[in-house]
Short mmCIF file of C-alpha atoms in Angstrom, two decimals:
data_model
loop_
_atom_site.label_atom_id
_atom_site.label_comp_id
_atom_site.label_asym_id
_atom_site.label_seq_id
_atom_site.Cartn_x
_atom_site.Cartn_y
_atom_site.Cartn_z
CA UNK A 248 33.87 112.13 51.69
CA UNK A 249 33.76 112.44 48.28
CA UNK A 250 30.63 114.79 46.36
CA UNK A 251 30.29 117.06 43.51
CA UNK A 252 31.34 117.76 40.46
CA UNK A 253 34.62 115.98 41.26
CA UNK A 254 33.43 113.03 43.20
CA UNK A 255 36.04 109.95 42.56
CA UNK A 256 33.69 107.88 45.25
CA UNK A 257 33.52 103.91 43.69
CA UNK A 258 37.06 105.05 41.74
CA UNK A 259 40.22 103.08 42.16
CA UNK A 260 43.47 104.85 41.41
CA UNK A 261 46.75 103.49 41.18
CA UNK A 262 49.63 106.08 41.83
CA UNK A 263 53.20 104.88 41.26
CA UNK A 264 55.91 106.44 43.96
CA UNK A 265 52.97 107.67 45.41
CA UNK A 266 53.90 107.78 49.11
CA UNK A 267 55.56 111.24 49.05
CA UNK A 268 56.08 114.72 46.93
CA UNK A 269 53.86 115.08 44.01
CA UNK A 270 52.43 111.63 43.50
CA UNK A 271 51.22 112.10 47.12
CA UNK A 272 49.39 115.32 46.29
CA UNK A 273 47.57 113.63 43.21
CA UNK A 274 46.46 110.87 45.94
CA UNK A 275 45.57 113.19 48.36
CA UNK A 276 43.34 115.13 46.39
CA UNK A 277 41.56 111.97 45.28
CA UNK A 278 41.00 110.40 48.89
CA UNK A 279 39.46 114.05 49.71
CA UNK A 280 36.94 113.13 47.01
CA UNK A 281 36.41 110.07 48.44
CA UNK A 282 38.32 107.64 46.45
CA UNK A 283 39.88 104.19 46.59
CA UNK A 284 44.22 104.40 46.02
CA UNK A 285 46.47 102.01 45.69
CA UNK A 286 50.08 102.92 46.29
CA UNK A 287 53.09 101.22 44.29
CA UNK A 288 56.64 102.76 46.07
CA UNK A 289 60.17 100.88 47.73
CA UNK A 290 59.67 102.13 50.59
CA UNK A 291 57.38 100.51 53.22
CA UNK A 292 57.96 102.90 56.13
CA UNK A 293 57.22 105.90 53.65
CA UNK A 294 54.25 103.60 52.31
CA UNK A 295 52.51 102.70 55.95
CA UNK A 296 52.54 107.05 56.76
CA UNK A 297 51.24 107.69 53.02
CA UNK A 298 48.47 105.45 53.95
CA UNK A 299 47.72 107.05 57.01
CA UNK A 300 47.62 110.74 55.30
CA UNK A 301 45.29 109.55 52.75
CA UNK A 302 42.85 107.59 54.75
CA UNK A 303 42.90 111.03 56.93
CA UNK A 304 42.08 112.91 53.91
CA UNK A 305 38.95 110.54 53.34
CA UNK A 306 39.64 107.92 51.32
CA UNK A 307 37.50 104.89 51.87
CA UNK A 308 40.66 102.50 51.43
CA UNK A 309 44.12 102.40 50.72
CA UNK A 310 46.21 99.32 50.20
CA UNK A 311 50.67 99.43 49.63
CA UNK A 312 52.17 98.00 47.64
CA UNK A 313 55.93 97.03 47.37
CA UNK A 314 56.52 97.11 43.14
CA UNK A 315 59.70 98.17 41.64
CA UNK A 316 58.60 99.70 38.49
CA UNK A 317 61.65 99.37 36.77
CA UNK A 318 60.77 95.66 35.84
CA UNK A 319 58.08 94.71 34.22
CA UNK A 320 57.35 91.36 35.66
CA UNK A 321 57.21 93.40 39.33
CA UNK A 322 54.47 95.54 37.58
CA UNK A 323 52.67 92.83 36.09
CA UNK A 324 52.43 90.86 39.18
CA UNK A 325 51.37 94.36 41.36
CA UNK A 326 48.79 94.25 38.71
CA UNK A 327 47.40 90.97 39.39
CA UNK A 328 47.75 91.79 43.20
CA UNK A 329 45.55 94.85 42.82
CA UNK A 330 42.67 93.29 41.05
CA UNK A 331 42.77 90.83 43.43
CA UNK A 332 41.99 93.22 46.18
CA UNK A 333 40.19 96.20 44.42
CA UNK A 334 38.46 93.63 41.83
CA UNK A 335 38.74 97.37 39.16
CA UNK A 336 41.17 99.87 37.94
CA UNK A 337 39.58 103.44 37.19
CA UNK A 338 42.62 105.92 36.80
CA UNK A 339 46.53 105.31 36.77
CA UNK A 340 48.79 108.00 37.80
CA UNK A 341 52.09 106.68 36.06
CA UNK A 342 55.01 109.16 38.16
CA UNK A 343 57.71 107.36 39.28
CA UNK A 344 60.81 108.76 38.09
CA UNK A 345 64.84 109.02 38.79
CA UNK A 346 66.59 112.47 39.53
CA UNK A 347 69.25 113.38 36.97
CA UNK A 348 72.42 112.99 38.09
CA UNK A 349 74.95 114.90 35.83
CA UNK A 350 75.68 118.45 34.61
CA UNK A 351 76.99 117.26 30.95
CA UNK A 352 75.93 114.97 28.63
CA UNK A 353 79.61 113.82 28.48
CA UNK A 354 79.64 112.71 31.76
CA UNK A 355 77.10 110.61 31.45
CA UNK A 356 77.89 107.32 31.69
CA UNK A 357 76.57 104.71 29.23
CA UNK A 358 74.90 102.55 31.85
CA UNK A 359 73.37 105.66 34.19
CA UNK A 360 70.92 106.34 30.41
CA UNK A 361 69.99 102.41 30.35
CA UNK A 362 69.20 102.44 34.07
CA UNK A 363 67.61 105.72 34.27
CA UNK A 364 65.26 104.63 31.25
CA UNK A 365 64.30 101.20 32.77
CA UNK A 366 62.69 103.53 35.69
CA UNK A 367 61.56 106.62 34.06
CA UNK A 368 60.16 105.64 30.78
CA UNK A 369 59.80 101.81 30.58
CA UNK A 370 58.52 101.31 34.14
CA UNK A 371 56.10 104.34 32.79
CA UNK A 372 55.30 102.43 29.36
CA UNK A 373 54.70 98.82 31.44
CA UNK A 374 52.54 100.39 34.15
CA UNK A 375 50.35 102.58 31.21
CA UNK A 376 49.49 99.27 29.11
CA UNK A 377 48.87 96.97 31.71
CA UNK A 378 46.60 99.47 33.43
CA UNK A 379 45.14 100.51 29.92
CA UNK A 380 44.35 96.42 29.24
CA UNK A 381 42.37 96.31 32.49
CA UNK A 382 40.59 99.13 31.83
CA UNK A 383 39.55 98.45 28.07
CA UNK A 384 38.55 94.84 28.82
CA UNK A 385 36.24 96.91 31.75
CA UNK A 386 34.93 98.60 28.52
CA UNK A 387 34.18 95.13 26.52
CA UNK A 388 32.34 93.83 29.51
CA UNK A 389 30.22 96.52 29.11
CA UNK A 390 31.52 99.36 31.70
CA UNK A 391 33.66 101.86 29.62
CA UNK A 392 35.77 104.77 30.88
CA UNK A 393 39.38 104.95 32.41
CA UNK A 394 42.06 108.00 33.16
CA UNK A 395 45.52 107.45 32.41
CA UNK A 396 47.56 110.35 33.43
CA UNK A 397 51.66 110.32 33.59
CA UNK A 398 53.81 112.94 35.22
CA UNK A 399 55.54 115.31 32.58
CA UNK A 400 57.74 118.16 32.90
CA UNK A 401 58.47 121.46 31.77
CA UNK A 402 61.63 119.85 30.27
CA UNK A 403 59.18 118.54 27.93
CA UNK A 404 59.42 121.86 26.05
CA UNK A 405 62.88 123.47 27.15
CA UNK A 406 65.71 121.98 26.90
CA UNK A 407 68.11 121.04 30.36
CA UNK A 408 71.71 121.10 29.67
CA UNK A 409 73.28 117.71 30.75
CA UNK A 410 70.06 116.42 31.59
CA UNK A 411 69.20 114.56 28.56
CA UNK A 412 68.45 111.58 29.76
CA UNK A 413 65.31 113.72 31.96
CA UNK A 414 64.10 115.19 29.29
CA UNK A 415 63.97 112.12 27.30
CA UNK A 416 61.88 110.00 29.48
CA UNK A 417 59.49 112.36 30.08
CA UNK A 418 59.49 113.41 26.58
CA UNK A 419 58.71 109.71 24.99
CA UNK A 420 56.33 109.13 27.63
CA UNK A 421 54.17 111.99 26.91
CA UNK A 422 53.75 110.74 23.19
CA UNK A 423 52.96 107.28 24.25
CA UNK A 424 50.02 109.38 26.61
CA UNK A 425 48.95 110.49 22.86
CA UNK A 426 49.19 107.47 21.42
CA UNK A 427 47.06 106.08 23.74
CA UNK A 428 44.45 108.66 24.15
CA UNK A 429 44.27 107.92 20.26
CA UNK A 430 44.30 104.54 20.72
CA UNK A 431 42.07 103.56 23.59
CA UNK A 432 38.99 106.53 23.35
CA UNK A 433 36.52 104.33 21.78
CA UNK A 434 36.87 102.72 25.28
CA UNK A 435 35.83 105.57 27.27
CA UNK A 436 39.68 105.46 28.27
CA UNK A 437 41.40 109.10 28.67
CA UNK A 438 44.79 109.71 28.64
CA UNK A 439 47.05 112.76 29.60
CA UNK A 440 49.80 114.26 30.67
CA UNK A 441 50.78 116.72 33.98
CA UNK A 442 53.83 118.38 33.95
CA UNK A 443 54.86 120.21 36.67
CA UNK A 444 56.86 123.31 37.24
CA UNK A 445 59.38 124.02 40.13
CA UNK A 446 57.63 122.33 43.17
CA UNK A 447 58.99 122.36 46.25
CA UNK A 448 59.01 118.48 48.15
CA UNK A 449 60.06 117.21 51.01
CA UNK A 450 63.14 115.54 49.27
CA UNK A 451 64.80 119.06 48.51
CA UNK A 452 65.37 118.98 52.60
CA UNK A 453 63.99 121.53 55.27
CA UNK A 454 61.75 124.65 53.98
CA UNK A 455 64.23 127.20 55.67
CA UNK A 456 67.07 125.10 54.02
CA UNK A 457 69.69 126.03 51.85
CA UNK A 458 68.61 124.56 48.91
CA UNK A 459 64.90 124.81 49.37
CA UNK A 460 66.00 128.98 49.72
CA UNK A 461 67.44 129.23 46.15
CA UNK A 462 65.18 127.66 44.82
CA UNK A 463 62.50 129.99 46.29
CA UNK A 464 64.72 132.90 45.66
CA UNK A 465 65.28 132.28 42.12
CA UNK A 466 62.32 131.13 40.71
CA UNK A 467 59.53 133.19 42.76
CA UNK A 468 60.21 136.55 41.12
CA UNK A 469 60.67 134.75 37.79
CA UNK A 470 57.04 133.06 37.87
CA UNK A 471 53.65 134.83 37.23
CA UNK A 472 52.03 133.56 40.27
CA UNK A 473 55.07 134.97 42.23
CA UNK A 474 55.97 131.24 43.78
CA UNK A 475 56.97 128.13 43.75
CA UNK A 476 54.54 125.17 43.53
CA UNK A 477 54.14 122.81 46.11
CA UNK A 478 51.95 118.98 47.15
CA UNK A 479 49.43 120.32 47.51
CA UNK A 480 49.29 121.94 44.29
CA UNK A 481 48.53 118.96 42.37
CA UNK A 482 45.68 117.57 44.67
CA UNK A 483 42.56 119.54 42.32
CA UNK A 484 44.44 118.13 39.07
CA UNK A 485 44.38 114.64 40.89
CA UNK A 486 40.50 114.68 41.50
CA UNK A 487 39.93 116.30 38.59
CA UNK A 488 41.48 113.63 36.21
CA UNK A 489 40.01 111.07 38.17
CA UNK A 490 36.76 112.17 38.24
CA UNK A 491 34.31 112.38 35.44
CA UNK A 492 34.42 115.50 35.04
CA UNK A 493 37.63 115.23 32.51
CA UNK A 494 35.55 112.84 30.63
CA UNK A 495 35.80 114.83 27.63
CA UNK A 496 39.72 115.94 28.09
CA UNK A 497 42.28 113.77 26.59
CA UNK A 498 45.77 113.67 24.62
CA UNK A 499 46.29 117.05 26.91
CA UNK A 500 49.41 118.24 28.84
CA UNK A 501 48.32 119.86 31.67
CA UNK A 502 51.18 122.64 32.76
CA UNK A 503 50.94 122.92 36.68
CA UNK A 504 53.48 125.87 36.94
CA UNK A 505 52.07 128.75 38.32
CA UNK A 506 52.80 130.29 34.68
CA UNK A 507 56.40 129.92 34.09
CA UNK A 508 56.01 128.72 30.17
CA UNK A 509 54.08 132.13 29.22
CA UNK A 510 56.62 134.60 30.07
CA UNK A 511 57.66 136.86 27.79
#
């Protein structure tokens, strides 16, 4: 039930691939305030158990929605299917992505950057305006206010060998979070940027696994906070940039990495 300073209750928050990993935790932490969410993923198995976490965690209502991102007629018509049911749009959480698939920049194959970009950063860019329209003719009509959030990366500021086309995506869409935070605050309309660190999802397999062990092994001693991240990490920053009380914060990148950018 949502109260307090970070109360999303009345809120309606879309969250692309939001049915697992870290666009789950930004949903989860806004159902625990109480908020509406509205889930665009592939997956409808994945989608019906996301539903079912987030309705546990309080939410008042959560609707699924099939959308392929990576086509902007999809988004536009998830769009006009979520207006339909939610009648408002108060905060878009713009994080599906692609995993990088190569180790060199040479191996990359002309057709793997198109692809990966059609996903990563146009399905971002589509899903950002259209959300940002609704929102701003909200405004004209006399209601103003809106968070548009997208999910960075650390990659944003050091550089991945052979994973250009990554670093890229998330790079271009955190100045298009600028440009609209420039762009749309006469509105009331926020816009930012979250960009994780290491965190540790269910799609790196089992938490005594093999890889999930590196990982831990290798980054934990390296990071301030002495571990990886994980979810649940990023449900605060989810009700937080939802709620209204980020009304004030905008054209920010919020690091969520337990300190790994400030070592020395």
């Amino acid at each position: 039930m949502g109260n307090g300073l970070f109360d999303c209750t009345g809120k309606v928050t879309l969250v692309t691939g939001g049915n697992g990993g870290i666009g789950l935790g930004f949903a989860t932490g806004i159902a625990r305030m109480g908020g509406d969410v509205a889930i665009w993923a592939r997956n409808a198995e994945k989608n019906a158990a996301a539903r079912q976490v987030l309705l546990d965690a309080g939410a008042r209502r959560v609707e699924t929605y099939i959308v392929d991102v990576s086509s902007e007629e999809a988004i536009l018509a998830g769009y006009d299917q979520l207006m339909a049911d939610f009648e408002r749009i108060d905060c878009v959480f713009a994080n599906s992505g692609a995993s990088p698939r190569y180790n060199s920049i040479f191996d990359m194959p002309t057709d793997h950057w198109h692809d990966f970009q059609k996903t990563a950063l146009d399905g971002a860019f589509f899903t950002l305006r259209e959300g940002a329209r609704h929102m701003k003719a909200r405004a004209e009509a006399g209601e103003p206010g809106g968070s548009l959030v997208a999910c960075g990366s650390l990659s944003m500021f050091q550089g991945l060998a052979g994973k250009a086309e990554y670093a890229a995506s998330k790079s271009a869409v955190a100045a298009v979070i600028r440009c609209l935070a420039a762009e749309l605050g006469a509105f009331g309309i926020r816009a930012n940027v979250v960009a994780p660190g290491l965190i540790i999802t269910p799609m790196m397999g089992p938490a005594d696994g093999p890889a999930v062990q590196y990982l831990n092994g290798h980054y934990a001693p390296i990071t301030p906070m002495k571990r990886t991240g994980a979810v649940a990490d990023f449900e605060g920053i989810g009700a937080f940039l939802c709620s209204d009380a980020s009304s004030f914060i905008s054209g920010e990148t919020i690091k969520v990495d337990g300190g790994y950018m400030i070592r020395g």
